[in-house]
């Protein structure tokens, strides 16, 4: 048995005392000393000795000793000498029953750390011994062992259910289930928590005992301990997802139980229970099982949407004016830049609601992120999407009472309810909106900041309806009041108003043009007023405005207002400042909208973007060569810069040529296109396409080097990279003409493969919404295949039969535009070269042709010739039989437009 040396022990204790000092200089000495001591193999023996045996020391010191040891185990347990490793394991198991719960927990953490270092296999006696200790008469031993087991179940659930360890769960799960009836609530709670780890993965041993498990859960339903109730609720929510079949027979009583628990006096229990409604809403059976309970559930959810007293304290709900208080840096969430995805012209569909889930995230971000209020609002939102108008009879009486209530907390929750149901119940709400929207607009001027901010959010959820009415009625009053809120003296209201205004801009688009002067005055005034966090949201509102009104912004008067403050910020920010991200995104939108109006500002902006790309590439290179000496660069700087360069190329068109000529952007682009990070490649290909359109003279000399890289990036695994590469190839075709010939084979096979993949994500094939909120309509490979065929028909036409069917089905859903035009010209030329390639799928071609509303005359002639040529080829009788298969609408259109 190992014994410490007295002098060594004193040294270690002194170190533990010093490491609790707040002084940074002392901390540095401690770190150096730790490094020295780690050279001695038995230093770890001292650490475990202090943790498990030195009862004379205070608990925090003993626990700290264990945590330092945990870090050493994490870093290099493999290199501990065997006797040391053995001693540590033995001590852990022998002292799990320590009188102090802090020490038991520390030993548990240490055990699971050793176990997860691949040592579960190397420590075969661990699980049997822990399970054995559960049988101890001594409470501390049982609790300590359970604590350790719970941590192991959390960290190694998959391994425990595998053959690698000979399936220990077959013993463990029945064992845990026995403890559901234990007299100590802490132990009951551990037991449920252990089993809960195995629900989502459907561990075999649990599935075999599933009925016993559910029975035991029901027995604990009304446990007096909140921790136990919370774990019971958590179990039922997970079972709803993976074993709904076992819950169905008991669904009525489970729902009744969850209705009670959602009102539990302990908020943590209520929150777990409230998750049940969110999960249930996703199940196909939701409507069947829940309809009868809505009358109880709706009032409970609505009540849960009130701010609690603690929320209001945390949110400083009584502070009305704080605009002069600088933001603390940790309040500002890190921003991630969304790389540019190329879309079809005129197909941009804007994300309807700025925040996907209707849990009012604009509203109380600073709270611990997820709470009963948010969960209740999210549940009401998803249920509104399931039940639609059927929810309203239960809601409207409540809403009347809430929205006009004298207590602000109650009124505020009513406004949140109204916003949460906006998406699902829109149709049913329409008759009430002429009365409600003016009331909400009045709430924007409420004396309480939290009421003003939630009113901003809720109004943004109805922006679509507002914009569809005559502007004098609602749009104008709403805009006037929202602009005043943007200049509110409360920071939370400023933020909510800015976000709501961005949503309104997306919905209203050019409807805002008459008010541009007024809008810009407000946004520019906010520049001088806002603290750090809201400035970042203001950039977004300005960028969205530019996207929404486009070239209407290109008026000397507007440019004079908008550009000076933006350029001033641009000059203040250093190249390393992450605030550049939102500012560059904003400028990218502004440059695209202003077009030639941006010319006076383009030189310094262009130069700086090139510098950012160059700096990032250089830093990446140094890091790759000497990772121990250099930091890895934040590549977002490069991505944002590439995207702004795209915006410049798109906005300035031919004017960008001189800038490109005087820079090394093509060399940099060659490196970016080969970057390991997909987002960098994605933005590079977008820029390549934009430069191809704006100043092909500079792209052309690089084509031989660029084409093979484009070919290898036609990989649908990286959907956005593939999308942008596809687009760039199509743009290059249009410029190269017949000179594209040597490169066709590099890209054609991959494009044909993508268009034929049954599981290709929809975005790539046709214009359906992306899952992200900016549901962009992306660029179909069919268009690039058509363009390749237009310029090199001899090379592409032989493959017609391999792609004509998916080609037609993907382009039939796209509105008439230039891209569609060029692609269809290509297909017509290819049919001319290889008419046999289209014969088997001719009905699909007919359908695609009929999708054109107004093709240009010469394109219509091409269609006419092909249709009549086919009809003449097969003869009248065969054509009659063939056209019998047409849906009536298709028949009508072809007869009307092409006389076939």
PDB file of N, CA, C and O in Angstrom, residues 305-320 322 360-368 371 373-374 408 412 448-451 453-454 490-493 495 533:
ATOM      1  N   UNK A 305     -47.000  31.446 -20.446  1.00  0.00           N
ATOM      2  CA  UNK A 305     -46.293  32.424 -21.272  1.00  0.00           C
ATOM      3  C   UNK A 305     -46.089  33.758 -20.564  1.00  0.00           C
ATOM      4  O   UNK A 305     -45.494  34.678 -21.122  1.00  0.00           O
ATOM      5  N   UNK A 306     -46.551  33.856 -19.322  1.00  0.00           N
ATOM      6  CA  UNK A 306     -46.280  35.083 -18.568  1.00  0.00           C
ATOM      7  C   UNK A 306     -44.840  35.089 -18.088  1.00  0.00           C
ATOM      8  O   UNK A 306     -44.287  34.045 -17.747  1.00  0.00           O
ATOM      9  N   UNK A 307     -44.283  36.275 -17.996  1.00  0.00           N
ATOM     10  CA  UNK A 307     -42.979  36.406 -17.331  1.00  0.00           C
ATOM     11  C   UNK A 307     -43.145  36.051 -15.855  1.00  0.00           C
ATOM     12  O   UNK A 307     -44.093  36.492 -15.214  1.00  0.00           O
ATOM     13  N   UNK A 308     -42.197  35.284 -15.303  1.00  0.00           N
ATOM     14  CA  UNK A 308     -42.199  35.068 -13.854  1.00  0.00           C
ATOM     15  C   UNK A 308     -41.525  36.277 -13.198  1.00  0.00           C
ATOM     16  O   UNK A 308     -40.853  37.069 -13.876  1.00  0.00           O
ATOM     17  N   UNK A 309     -41.688  36.383 -11.875  1.00  0.00           N
ATOM     18  CA  UNK A 309     -41.086  37.525 -11.177  1.00  0.00           C
ATOM     19  C   UNK A 309     -39.566  37.520 -11.374  1.00  0.00           C
ATOM     20  O   UNK A 309     -38.946  38.563 -11.550  1.00  0.00           O
ATOM     21  N   UNK A 310     -38.990  36.307 -11.363  1.00  0.00           N
ATOM     22  CA  UNK A 310     -37.526  36.218 -11.515  1.00  0.00           C
ATOM     23  C   UNK A 310     -37.116  36.680 -12.908  1.00  0.00           C
ATOM     24  O   UNK A 310     -36.135  37.407 -13.073  1.00  0.00           O
ATOM     25  N   UNK A 311     -37.900  36.289 -13.934  1.00  0.00           N
ATOM     26  CA  UNK A 311     -37.612  36.751 -15.304  1.00  0.00           C
ATOM     27  C   UNK A 311     -37.508  38.270 -15.319  1.00  0.00           C
ATOM     28  O   UNK A 311     -36.607  38.850 -15.908  1.00  0.00           O
ATOM     29  N   UNK A 312     -38.514  38.910 -14.681  1.00  0.00           N
ATOM     30  CA  UNK A 312     -38.582  40.374 -14.771  1.00  0.00           C
ATOM     31  C   UNK A 312     -37.371  41.007 -14.088  1.00  0.00           C
ATOM     32  O   UNK A 312     -36.797  41.972 -14.593  1.00  0.00           O
ATOM     33  N   UNK A 313     -36.951  40.399 -12.972  1.00  0.00           N
ATOM     34  CA  UNK A 313     -35.749  40.934 -12.301  1.00  0.00           C
ATOM     35  C   UNK A 313     -34.534  40.767 -13.212  1.00  0.00           C
ATOM     36  O   UNK A 313     -33.757  41.697 -13.432  1.00  0.00           O
ATOM     37  N   UNK A 314     -34.390  39.558 -13.779  1.00  0.00           N
ATOM     38  CA  UNK A 314     -33.234  39.299 -14.648  1.00  0.00           C
ATOM     39  C   UNK A 314     -33.244  40.198 -15.878  1.00  0.00           C
ATOM     40  O   UNK A 314     -32.204  40.594 -16.387  1.00  0.00           O
ATOM     41  N   UNK A 315     -34.450  40.488 -16.377  1.00  0.00           N
ATOM     42  CA  UNK A 315     -34.560  41.297 -17.597  1.00  0.00           C
ATOM     43  C   UNK A 315     -34.533  42.787 -17.290  1.00  0.00           C
ATOM     44  O   UNK A 315     -34.709  43.598 -18.178  1.00  0.00           O
ATOM     45  N   UNK A 316     -34.340  43.115 -15.980  1.00  0.00           N
ATOM     46  CA  UNK A 316     -34.394  44.529 -15.569  1.00  0.00           C
ATOM     47  C   UNK A 316     -35.680  45.155 -16.110  1.00  0.00           C
ATOM     48  O   UNK A 316     -35.672  46.237 -16.702  1.00  0.00           O
ATOM     49  N   UNK A 317     -36.788  44.441 -15.907  1.00  0.00           N
ATOM     50  CA  UNK A 317     -38.066  44.887 -16.462  1.00  0.00           C
ATOM     51  C   UNK A 317     -38.534  46.223 -15.929  1.00  0.00           C
ATOM     52  O   UNK A 317     -39.410  46.859 -16.496  1.00  0.00           O
ATOM     53  N   UNK A 318     -37.938  46.660 -14.808  1.00  0.00           N
ATOM     54  CA  UNK A 318     -38.361  47.953 -14.253  1.00  0.00           C
ATOM     55  C   UNK A 318     -37.490  49.088 -14.772  1.00  0.00           C
ATOM     56  O   UNK A 318     -37.766  50.253 -14.536  1.00  0.00           O
ATOM     57  N   UNK A 319     -36.385  48.732 -15.481  1.00  0.00           N
ATOM     58  CA  UNK A 319     -35.529  49.784 -16.050  1.00  0.00           C
ATOM     59  C   UNK A 319     -36.117  50.179 -17.401  1.00  0.00           C
ATOM     60  O   UNK A 319     -36.140  49.369 -18.316  1.00  0.00           O
ATOM     61  N   UNK A 320     -36.591  51.400 -17.507  1.00  0.00           N
ATOM     62  CA  UNK A 320     -37.215  51.785 -18.768  1.00  0.00           C
ATOM     63  C   UNK A 320     -36.194  52.403 -19.722  1.00  0.00           C
ATOM     64  O   UNK A 320     -36.231  52.186 -20.910  1.00  0.00           O
ATOM     65  N   UNK A 322     -32.288  52.756 -20.787  1.00  0.00           N
ATOM     66  CA  UNK A 322     -30.906  52.287 -20.579  1.00  0.00           C
ATOM     67  C   UNK A 322     -30.055  52.518 -21.817  1.00  0.00           C
ATOM     68  O   UNK A 322     -29.006  51.920 -21.983  1.00  0.00           O
ATOM     69  N   UNK A 360     -40.304  33.372 -29.016  1.00  0.00           N
ATOM     70  CA  UNK A 360     -39.973  34.769 -29.276  1.00  0.00           C
ATOM     71  C   UNK A 360     -38.520  35.016 -28.989  1.00  0.00           C
ATOM     72  O   UNK A 360     -38.188  35.542 -27.944  1.00  0.00           O
ATOM     73  N   UNK A 361     -37.626  34.604 -29.902  1.00  0.00           N
ATOM     74  CA  UNK A 361     -36.222  34.694 -29.516  1.00  0.00           C
ATOM     75  C   UNK A 361     -35.722  36.119 -29.547  1.00  0.00           C
ATOM     76  O   UNK A 361     -34.724  36.445 -28.955  1.00  0.00           O
ATOM     77  N   UNK A 362     -36.460  37.016 -30.252  1.00  0.00           N
ATOM     78  CA  UNK A 362     -36.000  38.402 -30.245  1.00  0.00           C
ATOM     79  C   UNK A 362     -36.252  38.976 -28.888  1.00  0.00           C
ATOM     80  O   UNK A 362     -35.805  40.044 -28.559  1.00  0.00           O
ATOM     81  N   UNK A 363     -37.088  38.261 -28.116  1.00  0.00           N
ATOM     82  CA  UNK A 363     -37.661  38.963 -27.013  1.00  0.00           C
ATOM     83  C   UNK A 363     -36.878  38.755 -25.730  1.00  0.00           C
ATOM     84  O   UNK A 363     -36.519  39.706 -25.081  1.00  0.00           O
ATOM     85  N   UNK A 364     -36.575  37.510 -25.332  1.00  0.00           N
ATOM     86  CA  UNK A 364     -35.870  37.444 -24.057  1.00  0.00           C
ATOM     87  C   UNK A 364     -34.637  36.565 -24.153  1.00  0.00           C
ATOM     88  O   UNK A 364     -34.534  35.546 -23.507  1.00  0.00           O
ATOM     89  N   UNK A 365     -33.706  36.996 -24.982  1.00  0.00           N
ATOM     90  CA  UNK A 365     -32.504  36.211 -25.201  1.00  0.00           C
ATOM     91  C   UNK A 365     -31.625  36.111 -23.966  1.00  0.00           C
ATOM     92  O   UNK A 365     -30.929  35.139 -23.775  1.00  0.00           O
ATOM     93  N   UNK A 366     -31.636  37.173 -23.150  1.00  0.00           N
ATOM     94  CA  UNK A 366     -30.662  37.195 -22.065  1.00  0.00           C
ATOM     95  C   UNK A 366     -31.020  36.225 -20.953  1.00  0.00           C
ATOM     96  O   UNK A 366     -30.206  35.925 -20.113  1.00  0.00           O
ATOM     97  N   UNK A 367     -32.273  35.743 -20.938  1.00  0.00           N
ATOM     98  CA  UNK A 367     -32.622  34.763 -19.915  1.00  0.00           C
ATOM     99  C   UNK A 367     -31.881  33.481 -20.194  1.00  0.00           C
ATOM    100  O   UNK A 367     -31.496  33.217 -21.320  1.00  0.00           O
ATOM    101  N   UNK A 368     -31.770  32.668 -19.141  1.00  0.00           N
ATOM    102  CA  UNK A 368     -31.197  31.356 -19.392  1.00  0.00           C
ATOM    103  C   UNK A 368     -31.989  30.862 -20.586  1.00  0.00           C
ATOM    104  O   UNK A 368     -33.214  30.887 -20.590  1.00  0.00           O
ATOM    105  N   UNK A 371     -36.753  28.460 -21.170  1.00  0.00           N
ATOM    106  CA  UNK A 371     -37.498  28.491 -19.920  1.00  0.00           C
ATOM    107  C   UNK A 371     -38.961  28.182 -20.218  1.00  0.00           C
ATOM    108  O   UNK A 371     -39.337  27.951 -21.358  1.00  0.00           O
ATOM    109  N   UNK A 373     -41.608  29.986 -20.237  1.00  0.00           N
ATOM    110  CA  UNK A 373     -42.277  30.946 -21.134  1.00  0.00           C
ATOM    111  C   UNK A 373     -41.982  30.598 -22.592  1.00  0.00           C
ATOM    112  O   UNK A 373     -42.884  30.493 -23.422  1.00  0.00           O
ATOM    113  N   UNK A 374     -40.697  30.402 -22.892  1.00  0.00           N
ATOM    114  CA  UNK A 374     -40.331  30.104 -24.280  1.00  0.00           C
ATOM    115  C   UNK A 374     -40.899  28.771 -24.728  1.00  0.00           C
ATOM    116  O   UNK A 374     -41.356  28.620 -25.859  1.00  0.00           O
ATOM    117  N   UNK A 408     -49.697  44.972 -16.733  1.00  0.00           N
ATOM    118  CA  UNK A 408     -48.864  44.888 -17.955  1.00  0.00           C
ATOM    119  C   UNK A 408     -48.337  43.488 -18.209  1.00  0.00           C
ATOM    120  O   UNK A 408     -48.219  43.050 -19.351  1.00  0.00           O
ATOM    121  N   UNK A 412     -48.860  41.735 -21.706  1.00  0.00           N
ATOM    122  CA  UNK A 412     -47.658  41.336 -22.462  1.00  0.00           C
ATOM    123  C   UNK A 412     -47.786  39.884 -22.922  1.00  0.00           C
ATOM    124  O   UNK A 412     -47.476  39.538 -24.066  1.00  0.00           O
ATOM    125  N   UNK A 448     -44.529  50.478 -20.645  1.00  0.00           N
ATOM    126  CA  UNK A 448     -43.570  49.445 -20.246  1.00  0.00           C
ATOM    127  C   UNK A 448     -42.738  48.985 -21.451  1.00  0.00           C
ATOM    128  O   UNK A 448     -43.291  48.577 -22.475  1.00  0.00           O
ATOM    129  N   UNK A 449     -41.435  49.001 -21.281  1.00  0.00           N
ATOM    130  CA  UNK A 449     -40.543  48.601 -22.381  1.00  0.00           C
ATOM    131  C   UNK A 449     -40.813  47.164 -22.829  1.00  0.00           C
ATOM    132  O   UNK A 449     -40.780  46.860 -24.025  1.00  0.00           O
ATOM    133  N   UNK A 450     -41.083  46.251 -21.889  1.00  0.00           N
ATOM    134  CA  UNK A 450     -41.273  44.847 -22.280  1.00  0.00           C
ATOM    135  C   UNK A 450     -42.555  44.667 -23.095  1.00  0.00           C
ATOM    136  O   UNK A 450     -42.662  43.741 -23.895  1.00  0.00           O
ATOM    137  N   UNK A 451     -43.542  45.540 -22.901  1.00  0.00           N
ATOM    138  CA  UNK A 451     -44.751  45.485 -23.728  1.00  0.00           C
ATOM    139  C   UNK A 451     -44.432  46.038 -25.119  1.00  0.00           C
ATOM    140  O   UNK A 451     -44.819  45.466 -26.147  1.00  0.00           O
ATOM    141  N   UNK A 453     -41.585  46.006 -26.633  1.00  0.00           N
ATOM    142  CA  UNK A 453     -40.720  45.103 -27.411  1.00  0.00           C
ATOM    143  C   UNK A 453     -41.495  43.889 -27.927  1.00  0.00           C
ATOM    144  O   UNK A 453     -41.290  43.461 -29.061  1.00  0.00           O
ATOM    145  N   UNK A 454     -42.416  43.337 -27.117  1.00  0.00           N
ATOM    146  CA  UNK A 454     -43.144  42.160 -27.615  1.00  0.00           C
ATOM    147  C   UNK A 454     -44.123  42.577 -28.704  1.00  0.00           C
ATOM    148  O   UNK A 454     -44.387  41.818 -29.640  1.00  0.00           O
ATOM    149  N   UNK A 490     -35.027  52.552 -24.773  1.00  0.00           N
ATOM    150  CA  UNK A 490     -34.720  51.262 -24.155  1.00  0.00           C
ATOM    151  C   UNK A 490     -34.054  50.346 -25.176  1.00  0.00           C
ATOM    152  O   UNK A 490     -34.554  50.167 -26.290  1.00  0.00           O
ATOM    153  N   UNK A 491     -32.941  49.746 -24.796  1.00  0.00           N
ATOM    154  CA  UNK A 491     -32.152  48.960 -25.759  1.00  0.00           C
ATOM    155  C   UNK A 491     -32.898  47.722 -26.253  1.00  0.00           C
ATOM    156  O   UNK A 491     -32.807  47.359 -27.424  1.00  0.00           O
ATOM    157  N   UNK A 492     -33.650  47.073 -25.357  1.00  0.00           N
ATOM    158  CA  UNK A 492     -34.379  45.875 -25.775  1.00  0.00           C
ATOM    159  C   UNK A 492     -35.431  46.244 -26.826  1.00  0.00           C
ATOM    160  O   UNK A 492     -35.667  45.505 -27.781  1.00  0.00           O
ATOM    161  N   UNK A 493     -36.074  47.406 -26.649  1.00  0.00           N
ATOM    162  CA  UNK A 493     -37.084  47.844 -27.614  1.00  0.00           C
ATOM    163  C   UNK A 493     -36.415  48.198 -28.948  1.00  0.00           C
ATOM    164  O   UNK A 493     -36.900  47.842 -30.017  1.00  0.00           O
ATOM    165  N   UNK A 495     -33.811  46.891 -30.173  1.00  0.00           N
ATOM    166  CA  UNK A 495     -33.448  45.638 -30.830  1.00  0.00           C
ATOM    167  C   UNK A 495     -34.676  44.980 -31.456  1.00  0.00           C
ATOM    168  O   UNK A 495     -34.660  44.565 -32.628  1.00  0.00           O
ATOM    169  N   UNK A 533     -24.226  46.260 -29.285  1.00  0.00           N
ATOM    170  CA  UNK A 533     -25.004  45.090 -29.711  1.00  0.00           C
ATOM    171  C   UNK A 533     -26.045  45.457 -30.758  1.00  0.00           C
ATOM    172  O   UNK A 533     -26.225  44.766 -31.762  1.00  0.00           O
TER     173      UNK A 533
END
